[in-house]
């Protein structure tokens, strides 16, 4: 009824705000399309056959037949998924626990020459996997771990601990010391302080670290290719290349295999992305 | 038999000595308050008692048992932190139950003690909440509850009220006084820089300065007979007026003449010492009153009047140094700029040597 006539300046501001919002929204939608479209396209092509893929690459599939997916699954992908799962889960647990415990020591204990120890641990970030490759092959061969799950689990853990420690340490530095002291007064040992107080409070960053580790371990190619040789020990990235070699001409099956291998990551990321962003922002910010 | 004793306790960080030999005897069941200016080492001393910091040298005993090497949880001490330090991921119940769970108590027993403490602190309705969902005062009570479920022999508080607003601070202060009354066997040590808290709660006050004990005594002792200039000015608000003065023998006693000219006869023998007749004269603002007629130890022009209702603070320019502050009844007519004579009973005067030590005298009034 009594719409204020003096709303002219406010109206103008509103117009600009709407324009800016629309622009931002459009930009985000475009970005989303750029990221998602290739994935969707790949999944869709898994439902086609070769002639459809080449004849009309951007059309929807003619029918929704799971045949290609079933074939890919049965011809090795099941095996690769199992290996990748074992390696990723085992190395993920090892990495996060070792890193959290290290970060706890680096932030909470009184040790001599702590800066040097911190530098030493974080210095691992500088080590390039490629450079270490040949000594590692020799070492693992002489230890009898070559071509076992352990080779990948140990290597993934070793190479990810510095970075994960770095993230968790930054987060722990921000947790108030009073909490440790209160728990100490309450009778908790250092181990109990870690398990019952500090680790639960680090949940956001731990979740971020788990996701980062899964992304790494699931997609890692170099070590997986070099340290495993048997088909029963190949992880997904390595397995996919061998599928490509075998089914070189049957692209539909290759697309189906790729879709299966990407699926877990996508699901995990979407399920946990809220924590993921928060953990990283809290740990590094402030 | 003192329950908690400190003997020549020193604490250094790196090469810096923070506590310079603290000697203290605290009887079991006593409420002792540490006061002192910021940075004097109150928290450090408290943390040494708690065991959160190692003592560099000296000894600490609780019930004649040496405590230097005993871990914090074995000392029978509970501490309430200034920040409360509640575990943010645990409910109020779990916060209070934590120490009992660690100690391996039975579930039934834990439940009984937590509920009892919650009852006492009116926290029963909040047991399922996390600390974030509580008000400041409630968090404070949880912090206290977490300490009392352990049945500690010694209770430490590090400025527990400093995060609360004024009204809540008064209410919680009274709560703490009641808590003390209900736990007669428990020794309490309380750090604050709020004088009112110190005066109202303490059985005895320990005044610290730069890592040394300046004086230990009941609140009224510190107020009436401060051992030195520092304590004299630290206890009481507004602070005691201090003026340079001289004294000389005069018949039965001595004559004290302060820098602004006034003189008073006191029934005591003049101090002897290198400084001879040079001393400091201390007068509490509340001991001053408007003089009748033309006598009065001090006279000057009224510089400023702060009317607080019940009392007024009168700043008197006596021609020398800082103005003399007098606390006069609020209903007395005092105009700014007017000339005023103030007097004080000789028995209420405090005398200090040049070095700042109190000069003993006979109580007269
Ligand atoms: N970990 C430490 N390392 C070095 N010096 C410290 C350390 N902790 C405290 N100090 C120093 O010890 C002195 C006393 O500190 P403390 O915290 O005991 O003071 P306080 O009396 O509690 O002061 P406030 O009333 O401000 O809390 C300060 O000068 C402080 O700088
Ligand atoms: Mg302090």
XYZ file of C-alpha atoms and ligand atoms in Angstrom:
683
model
C 0.000 0.000 0.000
C 2.360 2.650 1.305
C 5.383 1.712 -0.743
C 7.955 4.348 0.148
C 8.526 6.715 -2.746
C 12.029 7.498 -1.450
C 13.235 4.065 -2.461
C 14.846 5.289 -5.641
C 18.487 5.030 -4.477
C 17.793 1.750 -2.744
C 16.169 0.453 -5.920
C 19.243 1.270 -7.928
C 21.506 -0.521 -5.504
C 19.162 -3.487 -5.727
C 19.391 -3.617 -9.501
C 23.154 -3.746 -9.347
C 23.082 -6.375 -6.654
C 20.754 -8.496 -8.785
C 22.954 -8.061 -11.846
C 26.043 -8.993 -9.863
C 24.333 -12.014 -8.391
C 23.105 -13.157 -11.775
C 26.566 -12.783 -13.195
C 28.112 -14.755 -10.373
C 25.501 -17.442 -10.682
C 26.037 -17.697 -14.436
C 29.769 -17.968 -13.906
C 29.354 -20.735 -11.339
C 26.938 -22.630 -13.581
C 29.421 -22.392 -16.469
C 32.222 -23.638 -14.250
C 30.029 -26.478 -13.082
C 29.254 -27.463 -16.652
C 32.914 -27.351 -17.637
C 33.787 -29.671 -14.758
C 30.806 -32.007 -14.908
C 30.116 -32.338 -18.610
C 33.125 -34.503 -19.515
C 32.286 -36.836 -16.647
C 28.669 -37.137 -17.721
C 29.677 -37.548 -21.328
C 32.007 -40.361 -20.361
C 29.322 -42.109 -18.339
C 26.800 -41.759 -21.173
C 29.184 -43.158 -23.740
C 29.491 -46.261 -21.619
C 25.920 -47.052 -22.709
C 26.594 -46.746 -26.415
C 28.483 -48.895 -28.884
C 31.411 -47.912 -31.036
C 29.414 -46.839 -34.063
C 27.222 -44.574 -31.957
C 30.250 -43.064 -30.229
C 31.871 -42.161 -33.505
C 28.750 -41.434 -35.462
C 27.019 -39.140 -33.030
C 29.346 -38.522 -30.054
C 27.124 -35.935 -28.316
C 23.763 -37.631 -28.610
C 22.087 -39.485 -25.782
C 22.548 -43.251 -25.960
C 19.907 -45.171 -27.906
C 19.226 -47.587 -25.090
C 20.195 -47.938 -21.453
C 21.979 -51.264 -21.661
C 24.411 -52.076 -18.851
C 26.217 -54.607 -21.041
C 29.391 -52.562 -21.400
C 29.549 -51.889 -17.681
C 29.053 -55.571 -16.884
C 31.702 -56.542 -19.382
C 34.204 -54.008 -18.014
C 33.468 -55.137 -14.447
C 34.001 -58.783 -15.302
C 37.075 -58.263 -17.420
C 39.363 -56.992 -14.685
C 37.790 -53.874 -13.253
C 36.429 -55.813 -10.280
C 39.952 -56.900 -9.473
C 41.445 -53.451 -9.919
C 38.769 -51.905 -7.725
C 39.539 -54.426 -4.963
C 43.274 -53.717 -5.100
C 42.725 -49.971 -5.187
C 40.332 -50.216 -2.267
C 42.756 -52.225 -0.129
C 45.701 -49.985 -0.905
C 43.776 -46.752 -0.493
C 42.073 -47.685 2.757
C 45.156 -49.194 4.378
C 47.496 -46.385 3.376
C 44.860 -43.802 4.278
C 44.480 -45.121 7.809
C 48.241 -45.402 8.269
C 48.897 -41.927 6.901
C 46.283 -40.150 8.965
C 47.126 -41.908 12.234
C 50.868 -41.492 11.847
C 50.484 -37.867 10.807
C 48.086 -37.015 13.624
C 50.355 -38.614 16.205
C 53.381 -36.829 14.728
C 51.568 -33.513 14.671
C 50.555 -34.066 18.288
C 54.167 -34.608 19.241
C 55.331 -31.636 17.237
C 52.779 -29.288 18.761
C 52.461 -30.563 22.328
C 55.646 -32.107 23.582
C 58.693 -30.396 24.973
C 61.558 -31.763 22.944
C 64.960 -30.338 22.270
C 65.589 -28.854 18.832
C 61.939 -28.976 17.866
C 62.264 -26.571 14.903
C 64.822 -28.898 13.347
C 62.557 -31.905 13.812
C 59.644 -29.981 12.297
C 61.853 -29.001 9.377
C 62.959 -32.576 8.942
C 59.426 -33.973 8.844
C 58.062 -31.265 6.603
C 61.195 -31.485 4.441
C 59.700 -34.710 3.132
C 57.409 -32.467 1.100
C 60.373 -31.530 -1.061
C 61.227 -35.090 -2.032
C 60.130 -35.881 -5.546
C 58.856 -39.436 -6.081
C 60.510 -39.631 -9.465
C 63.935 -38.940 -8.028
C 63.562 -41.589 -5.344
C 62.307 -44.198 -7.745
C 65.400 -46.260 -8.450
C 66.643 -46.529 -4.841
C 63.107 -47.449 -3.812
C 62.894 -50.239 -6.344
C 66.184 -51.658 -5.052
C 65.126 -51.331 -1.431
C 61.726 -52.920 -1.851
C 63.151 -55.721 -3.937
C 65.743 -56.547 -1.304
C 63.081 -56.420 1.397
C 60.962 -58.821 -0.586
C 58.066 -56.395 -0.778
C 58.212 -55.820 -4.485
C 54.931 -56.669 -6.190
C 52.898 -56.863 -2.971
C 50.160 -54.678 -1.482
C 52.674 -53.607 1.136
C 54.902 -51.909 -1.414
C 52.149 -49.478 -2.354
C 50.777 -49.071 1.170
C 54.205 -48.220 2.578
C 55.135 -45.889 -0.250
C 51.836 -44.022 -0.272
C 52.051 -43.608 3.489
C 55.663 -42.465 3.404
C 55.080 -39.917 0.690
C 51.866 -38.502 2.114
C 52.830 -38.248 5.780
C 54.735 -34.938 5.479
C 51.910 -33.098 3.764
C 49.225 -34.565 6.019
C 51.308 -33.781 9.100
C 51.685 -30.238 7.842
C 47.917 -29.800 7.601
C 47.083 -31.424 10.928
C 49.859 -29.593 12.742
C 48.552 -26.235 11.537
C 45.151 -27.176 12.893
C 46.447 -28.444 16.211
C 48.464 -25.292 16.807
C 45.155 -23.449 16.986
C 43.613 -25.748 19.587
C 43.926 -24.114 23.007
C 46.567 -25.536 25.331
C 44.200 -25.191 28.271
C 42.330 -28.239 27.036
C 45.416 -30.438 27.285
C 46.218 -29.044 30.687
C 42.688 -29.533 31.936
C 42.794 -33.140 30.740
C 46.181 -33.628 32.385
C 44.752 -32.329 35.649
C 41.859 -34.738 35.161
C 44.367 -37.548 35.142
C 44.663 -38.289 31.440
C 47.964 -39.621 30.131
C 49.426 -38.176 26.953
C 47.904 -40.990 24.955
C 44.503 -40.353 26.466
C 44.793 -36.636 25.788
C 45.489 -37.511 22.167
C 42.762 -40.076 21.644
C 40.011 -38.526 23.722
C 40.567 -34.797 23.402
C 42.789 -33.743 20.541
C 41.900 -36.308 17.893
C 38.105 -35.809 18.194
C 38.608 -32.056 18.015
C 40.659 -32.471 14.853
C 37.810 -34.208 13.052
C 37.311 -31.567 10.333
C 40.951 -31.571 9.288
C 41.190 -35.355 9.601
C 38.276 -35.706 7.190
C 39.951 -33.298 4.775
C 43.160 -35.270 5.000
C 41.366 -38.545 4.375
C 39.739 -37.121 1.260
C 43.002 -35.688 -0.030
C 44.679 -39.010 0.577
C 41.938 -40.960 -1.174
C 42.177 -38.633 -4.163
C 45.900 -39.216 -4.284
C 46.005 -42.956 -3.683
C 43.066 -43.742 -5.962
C 44.618 -41.936 -8.897
C 48.317 -42.582 -8.313
C 49.951 -44.067 -11.385
C 53.748 -43.999 -11.252
C 54.385 -46.131 -8.163
C 51.464 -48.413 -8.947
C 52.864 -49.128 -12.371
C 56.439 -49.665 -11.248
C 56.019 -51.597 -8.025
C 53.394 -54.094 -9.178
C 53.626 -56.337 -12.164
C 51.026 -59.068 -11.822
C 47.502 -58.366 -13.116
C 46.062 -59.416 -9.749
C 47.966 -56.610 -7.990
C 47.236 -53.768 -10.387
C 45.374 -50.731 -9.152
C 42.707 -48.960 -11.196
C 44.877 -46.414 -13.032
C 47.303 -49.093 -14.130
C 44.501 -51.534 -14.842
C 42.679 -48.996 -16.991
C 45.671 -48.579 -19.248
C 45.892 -52.302 -19.706
C 42.169 -52.428 -20.492
C 42.760 -49.733 -23.079
C 45.556 -51.793 -24.508
C 43.374 -54.899 -24.641
C 40.106 -53.309 -25.823
C 41.831 -50.613 -27.803
C 39.066 -50.507 -30.329
C 36.058 -51.040 -28.067
C 35.770 -47.547 -26.629
C 32.424 -48.145 -25.001
C 33.917 -50.697 -22.597
C 36.840 -48.405 -21.843
C 34.444 -45.561 -21.057
C 32.408 -47.839 -18.822
C 35.541 -48.938 -16.943
C 36.630 -45.343 -16.468
C 33.224 -44.368 -15.189
C 33.281 -47.155 -12.633
C 36.712 -46.119 -11.447
C 35.786 -42.447 -11.084
C 32.511 -43.100 -9.313
C 33.763 -43.759 -5.743
C 35.829 -40.581 -5.669
C 32.972 -38.453 -6.896
C 30.609 -39.958 -4.345
C 33.044 -39.549 -1.456
C 33.809 -36.007 -2.392
C 30.193 -34.939 -2.596
C 29.315 -36.718 0.617
C 32.085 -35.061 2.584
C 32.692 -31.803 0.784
C 31.226 -29.662 3.539
C 33.805 -30.994 6.008
C 36.511 -30.920 3.406
C 36.246 -27.215 2.728
C 35.796 -26.356 6.401
C 38.757 -28.399 7.577
C 41.129 -26.845 5.103
C 39.872 -23.326 5.695
C 40.123 -23.628 9.477
C 43.529 -25.202 9.495
C 45.263 -22.797 7.201
C 43.340 -19.650 7.963
C 43.746 -17.525 11.117
C 50.430 -28.372 60.737
C 50.102 -26.703 57.409
C 48.626 -28.858 54.721
C 50.379 -27.261 51.775
C 53.841 -25.803 52.162
C 56.161 -24.108 49.725
C 59.806 -23.703 50.679
C 62.000 -21.325 48.707
C 60.183 -22.158 45.485
C 61.834 -20.695 42.414
C 60.818 -20.858 38.787
C 62.852 -19.825 35.779
C 62.031 -19.815 32.112
C 65.278 -20.122 30.245
C 67.624 -17.825 32.143
C 64.842 -15.591 33.465
C 63.817 -16.145 37.054
C 60.106 -15.414 37.442
C 59.513 -16.592 41.022
C 62.251 -15.601 43.466
C 61.932 -17.932 46.416
C 58.358 -18.234 47.629
C 57.735 -19.470 51.184
C 54.156 -20.223 52.057
C 52.241 -22.332 54.558
C 48.599 -22.976 53.833
C 46.520 -24.777 56.422
C 44.136 -27.442 55.311
C 40.689 -25.990 54.665
C 41.952 -22.465 54.245
C 40.867 -20.067 51.482
C 43.960 -18.249 50.266
C 43.916 -15.558 47.599
C 46.929 -14.514 45.540
C 46.793 -10.905 44.409
C 49.304 -8.742 42.663
C 49.766 -6.625 39.578
C 49.693 -8.181 36.131
C 52.796 -10.201 35.319
C 53.896 -10.665 38.935
C 53.784 -14.460 38.661
C 50.443 -15.384 40.221
C 49.467 -17.763 37.431
C 52.967 -19.180 37.328
C 52.892 -19.927 41.051
C 49.470 -21.515 40.734
C 50.614 -23.661 37.823
C 53.663 -24.751 39.811
C 51.366 -25.850 42.629
C 49.158 -27.674 40.128
C 52.161 -29.401 38.612
C 51.606 -27.984 35.139
C 55.016 -26.327 35.453
C 58.054 -27.901 37.075
C 59.544 -26.080 40.024
C 63.106 -25.026 39.186
C 64.272 -25.238 42.801
C 62.720 -25.443 46.234
C 60.211 -27.860 47.654
C 56.501 -28.292 47.742
C 54.687 -30.558 50.185
C 51.062 -31.508 50.537
C 50.253 -33.230 53.845
C 54.011 -33.607 54.457
C 54.480 -35.498 51.226
C 56.970 -34.107 48.757
C 55.141 -33.160 45.559
C 57.856 -31.822 43.242
C 57.985 -34.931 41.089
C 54.381 -36.067 41.496
C 52.291 -35.812 38.340
C 49.470 -33.235 38.360
C 46.664 -35.767 38.609
C 48.217 -37.543 41.603
C 48.466 -34.402 43.710
C 44.809 -34.381 44.642
C 44.455 -30.969 43.067
C 41.716 -29.696 40.784
C 41.943 -26.493 38.825
C 39.389 -24.138 37.327
C 40.873 -22.371 34.337
C 40.253 -18.786 33.422
C 39.084 -19.887 29.974
C 37.094 -22.736 31.622
C 38.796 -25.155 29.195
C 35.667 -27.270 28.809
C 36.003 -30.080 26.292
C 33.980 -28.684 23.367
C 33.084 -32.054 21.860
C 31.634 -33.525 25.046
C 28.321 -32.920 26.762
C 28.247 -31.281 30.169
C 27.763 -34.720 31.687
C 30.809 -36.131 29.901
C 32.872 -33.092 30.796
C 32.197 -33.706 34.445
C 32.555 -37.466 34.159
C 35.839 -37.367 32.251
C 38.229 -37.533 35.188
C 36.212 -40.305 36.836
C 36.177 -42.342 33.629
C 39.933 -41.940 33.303
C 40.313 -43.062 36.893
C 38.306 -46.168 36.042
C 35.407 -45.552 38.421
C 32.288 -47.692 38.119
C 29.472 -46.357 35.940
C 27.031 -46.182 38.834
C 29.461 -44.281 40.995
C 30.304 -41.856 38.163
C 26.632 -41.232 37.574
C 25.971 -40.635 41.255
C 28.795 -38.151 41.678
C 28.126 -36.249 38.474
C 24.435 -35.890 39.295
C 25.236 -34.820 42.817
C 27.607 -32.117 41.603
C 25.133 -31.036 38.935
C 22.409 -30.769 41.550
C 24.570 -28.621 43.738
C 25.486 -26.249 40.907
C 21.985 -26.223 39.377
C 23.228 -27.830 36.191
C 20.888 -30.800 36.086
C 18.836 -29.327 33.250
C 21.904 -28.835 31.079
C 23.647 -32.177 31.425
C 23.026 -33.144 27.789
C 24.128 -29.886 26.238
C 27.524 -29.170 24.784
C 29.473 -26.250 26.272
C 28.870 -24.091 23.205
C 25.165 -24.045 24.007
C 25.677 -22.618 27.504
C 25.958 -19.074 28.814
C 29.171 -17.809 30.364
C 27.931 -18.298 33.898
C 26.763 -21.826 33.166
C 30.098 -22.720 31.627
C 31.776 -21.367 34.713
C 29.645 -23.656 36.862
C 30.458 -26.652 34.668
C 34.148 -25.877 35.108
C 33.647 -25.845 38.873
C 31.543 -29.000 38.678
C 34.256 -30.780 36.753
C 36.619 -29.949 39.586
C 34.380 -30.942 42.486
C 33.409 -34.400 41.226
C 36.986 -35.444 41.863
C 36.784 -34.573 45.563
C 40.091 -32.738 45.459
C 42.078 -31.861 48.559
C 43.129 -28.583 46.998
C 41.104 -26.430 44.645
C 42.844 -23.909 42.400
C 41.114 -21.030 40.647
C 42.924 -18.837 38.137
C 40.907 -15.639 37.769
C 37.695 -17.599 37.372
C 35.396 -14.594 37.182
C 37.291 -12.389 34.768
C 35.216 -13.445 31.763
C 31.887 -12.639 33.397
C 29.995 -9.353 33.393
C 29.799 -7.309 36.574
C 26.455 -8.568 37.876
C 27.262 -12.210 37.215
C 30.649 -11.752 38.815
C 29.054 -10.682 42.069
C 26.582 -13.574 41.949
C 29.293 -16.125 41.185
C 31.528 -14.700 43.886
C 28.788 -15.392 46.388
C 28.363 -18.889 44.923
C 32.049 -19.548 45.431
C 31.865 -18.329 49.007
C 28.969 -20.749 49.613
C 30.854 -23.536 47.893
C 33.774 -22.942 50.219
C 31.484 -23.104 53.225
C 30.038 -26.412 52.064
C 33.498 -27.944 51.647
C 35.200 -27.074 54.929
C 38.023 -29.580 54.522
C 39.052 -28.410 51.075
C 41.891 -25.977 50.682
C 41.242 -23.314 48.082
C 43.750 -21.109 46.331
C 42.338 -18.343 44.250
C 44.119 -15.944 41.917
C 42.609 -12.584 41.130
C 43.504 -8.996 40.650
C 40.137 -7.838 41.851
C 40.521 -6.477 45.375
C 36.895 -6.951 46.275
C 37.101 -10.653 45.443
C 40.269 -10.932 47.477
C 38.902 -9.092 50.504
C 35.528 -10.849 50.567
C 36.595 -14.423 49.848
C 39.952 -14.835 51.517
C 40.850 -16.211 54.883
C 44.307 -14.956 54.069
C 45.667 -12.898 51.213
C 49.118 -13.314 49.693
C 50.310 -10.144 47.974
C 52.848 -10.825 45.249
C 55.044 -8.434 43.347
C 57.701 -9.283 40.774
C 57.792 -12.911 41.859
C 58.210 -12.193 45.573
C 55.787 -12.347 48.463
C 55.245 -8.845 49.828
C 52.938 -9.743 52.683
C 50.703 -12.557 53.888
C 47.827 -11.889 56.220
C 44.101 -11.725 56.764
C 42.305 -9.121 54.666
C 41.867 -6.835 57.654
C 45.539 -7.132 58.652
C 46.629 -6.116 55.192
C 44.238 -3.219 55.278
C 45.089 -1.997 58.774
C 48.767 -2.857 58.978
C 50.338 -3.064 55.541
C 53.932 -4.222 55.827
C 55.211 -1.843 53.197
C 54.318 0.922 50.786
C 53.451 -1.482 47.979
C 50.849 -3.383 49.972
C 49.561 -0.130 51.447
C 48.849 1.240 48.002
C 47.683 -2.033 46.489
C 44.995 -2.830 49.043
C 42.184 -0.326 49.345
C 40.451 1.783 46.764
C 41.189 4.533 46.057
C 44.811 3.888 46.986
C 46.383 5.248 50.141
C 47.780 8.795 49.909
C 51.544 8.839 50.427
C 53.506 11.984 51.269
C 57.163 12.491 52.108
C 57.590 13.651 55.700
C 60.159 14.235 58.414
C 60.073 13.349 62.058
C 61.907 14.590 65.138
C 61.818 13.764 68.813
C 59.351 15.898 70.693
C 58.906 15.381 74.401
C 57.197 12.054 75.094
C 56.824 11.152 71.407
C 57.742 12.671 68.080
C 56.585 15.331 65.722
C 55.813 14.309 62.130
C 55.851 17.109 59.601
C 54.727 16.315 56.044
C 55.907 17.976 52.887
C 52.908 20.268 52.500
C 53.506 21.781 55.898
C 51.125 20.171 58.369
C 52.460 18.541 61.531
C 51.146 16.061 64.030
C 52.379 14.771 67.359
C 52.578 10.999 67.695
C 53.140 9.013 70.862
C 56.092 6.904 69.746
C 59.853 7.070 69.635
C 61.279 8.268 66.348
C 62.889 5.621 64.173
C 66.648 5.455 64.000
C 68.462 4.612 60.833
C 70.574 6.003 58.027
C 67.750 8.115 56.629
C 67.364 9.715 60.034
C 64.209 11.756 60.173
C 63.059 11.193 56.602
C 59.974 9.011 56.324
C 56.792 8.541 54.272
C 53.396 9.313 55.683
C 50.379 7.287 54.520
C 46.740 8.276 54.907
C 43.765 6.275 53.635
C 41.188 8.423 51.815
C 38.418 7.025 54.025
C 40.248 8.046 57.236
C 40.170 11.744 56.308
C 37.390 14.016 57.596
C 36.642 17.712 57.372
C 38.416 19.492 60.208
C 36.635 21.757 62.639
C 37.752 25.393 62.806
C 41.322 26.118 61.906
C 43.091 22.860 62.774
C 43.622 20.003 60.363
C 46.672 18.244 59.097
C 46.037 19.155 55.480
C 44.623 22.192 53.785
C 44.188 23.172 50.168
C 41.864 23.961 47.309
C 39.330 21.427 46.071
C 40.428 20.422 42.581
C 37.739 17.944 41.678
C 34.778 16.231 43.301
C 33.565 12.821 42.161
C 30.114 12.299 43.580
C 29.294 8.593 43.884
C 26.080 9.060 45.811
C 26.861 7.371 49.080
C 30.359 8.865 49.182
C 32.253 11.491 47.258
C 35.904 11.500 46.301
C 37.474 14.889 46.906
C 40.776 15.718 45.229
C 42.540 18.307 47.346
C 45.424 20.305 45.884
C 47.748 20.684 48.876
C 50.452 22.431 46.899
C 52.813 19.472 46.767
C 52.874 16.665 44.207
C 49.786 14.540 43.579
C 46.441 15.723 44.957
C 45.303 14.289 48.267
C 42.261 12.074 47.793
C 39.625 12.028 50.521
C 36.532 9.862 50.704
C 33.872 11.969 52.395
C 30.205 11.246 53.062
C 28.091 11.920 49.991
C 25.744 14.320 51.753
C 28.480 16.753 52.781
C 28.507 20.045 50.873
C 31.888 20.376 49.136
C 32.204 22.912 46.332
C 34.831 22.649 43.673
C 37.377 25.429 44.024
C 36.608 26.016 47.699
C 39.179 25.930 50.476
C 39.087 22.869 52.690
C 40.861 21.623 55.812
C 41.082 17.871 56.375
C 42.179 16.014 59.452
C 42.880 12.433 60.446
C 43.174 10.659 63.801
C 46.863 10.080 64.616
C 46.112 6.388 65.155
C 45.036 6.090 61.545
C 48.290 7.390 60.150
C 50.690 4.933 58.538
C 54.420 5.559 58.701
C 56.952 4.015 56.357
C 60.696 4.302 56.209
C 62.369 5.804 53.153
C 62.861 2.254 51.840
C 59.133 1.627 52.083
C 58.978 -0.633 55.149
C 56.294 -0.052 57.706
C 57.463 1.564 60.937
C 56.017 -0.308 63.882
C 54.107 1.722 66.413
C 51.907 1.277 69.407
C 48.213 1.125 68.658
C 46.684 4.376 69.854
C 43.538 5.998 68.767
N 56.129 -20.008 29.316
C 56.747 -18.868 29.680
N 57.960 -18.557 29.179
C 58.587 -17.422 29.529
N 58.097 -16.500 30.382
C 56.883 -16.734 30.915
C 56.146 -17.922 30.595
N 54.974 -17.879 31.270
C 54.984 -16.733 31.966
N 56.121 -16.041 31.765
C 56.484 -14.748 32.383
O 56.326 -14.882 33.768
C 55.837 -13.681 34.321
C 54.647 -13.978 35.210
O 53.582 -14.456 34.423
P 52.204 -14.869 35.044
O 51.358 -15.374 33.949
O 52.436 -15.771 36.193
O 51.645 -13.478 35.557
P 50.289 -13.191 36.309
O 50.661 -12.667 37.650
O 49.400 -14.373 36.268
O 49.689 -12.002 35.445
P 48.175 -11.738 35.039
O 47.550 -11.083 36.224
O 48.319 -10.797 33.893
O 47.550 -13.040 34.678
C 55.502 -12.760 33.158
O 56.500 -11.776 33.100
C 55.560 -13.646 31.953
O 56.073 -12.947 30.865
Mg 47.567 -14.894 35.195
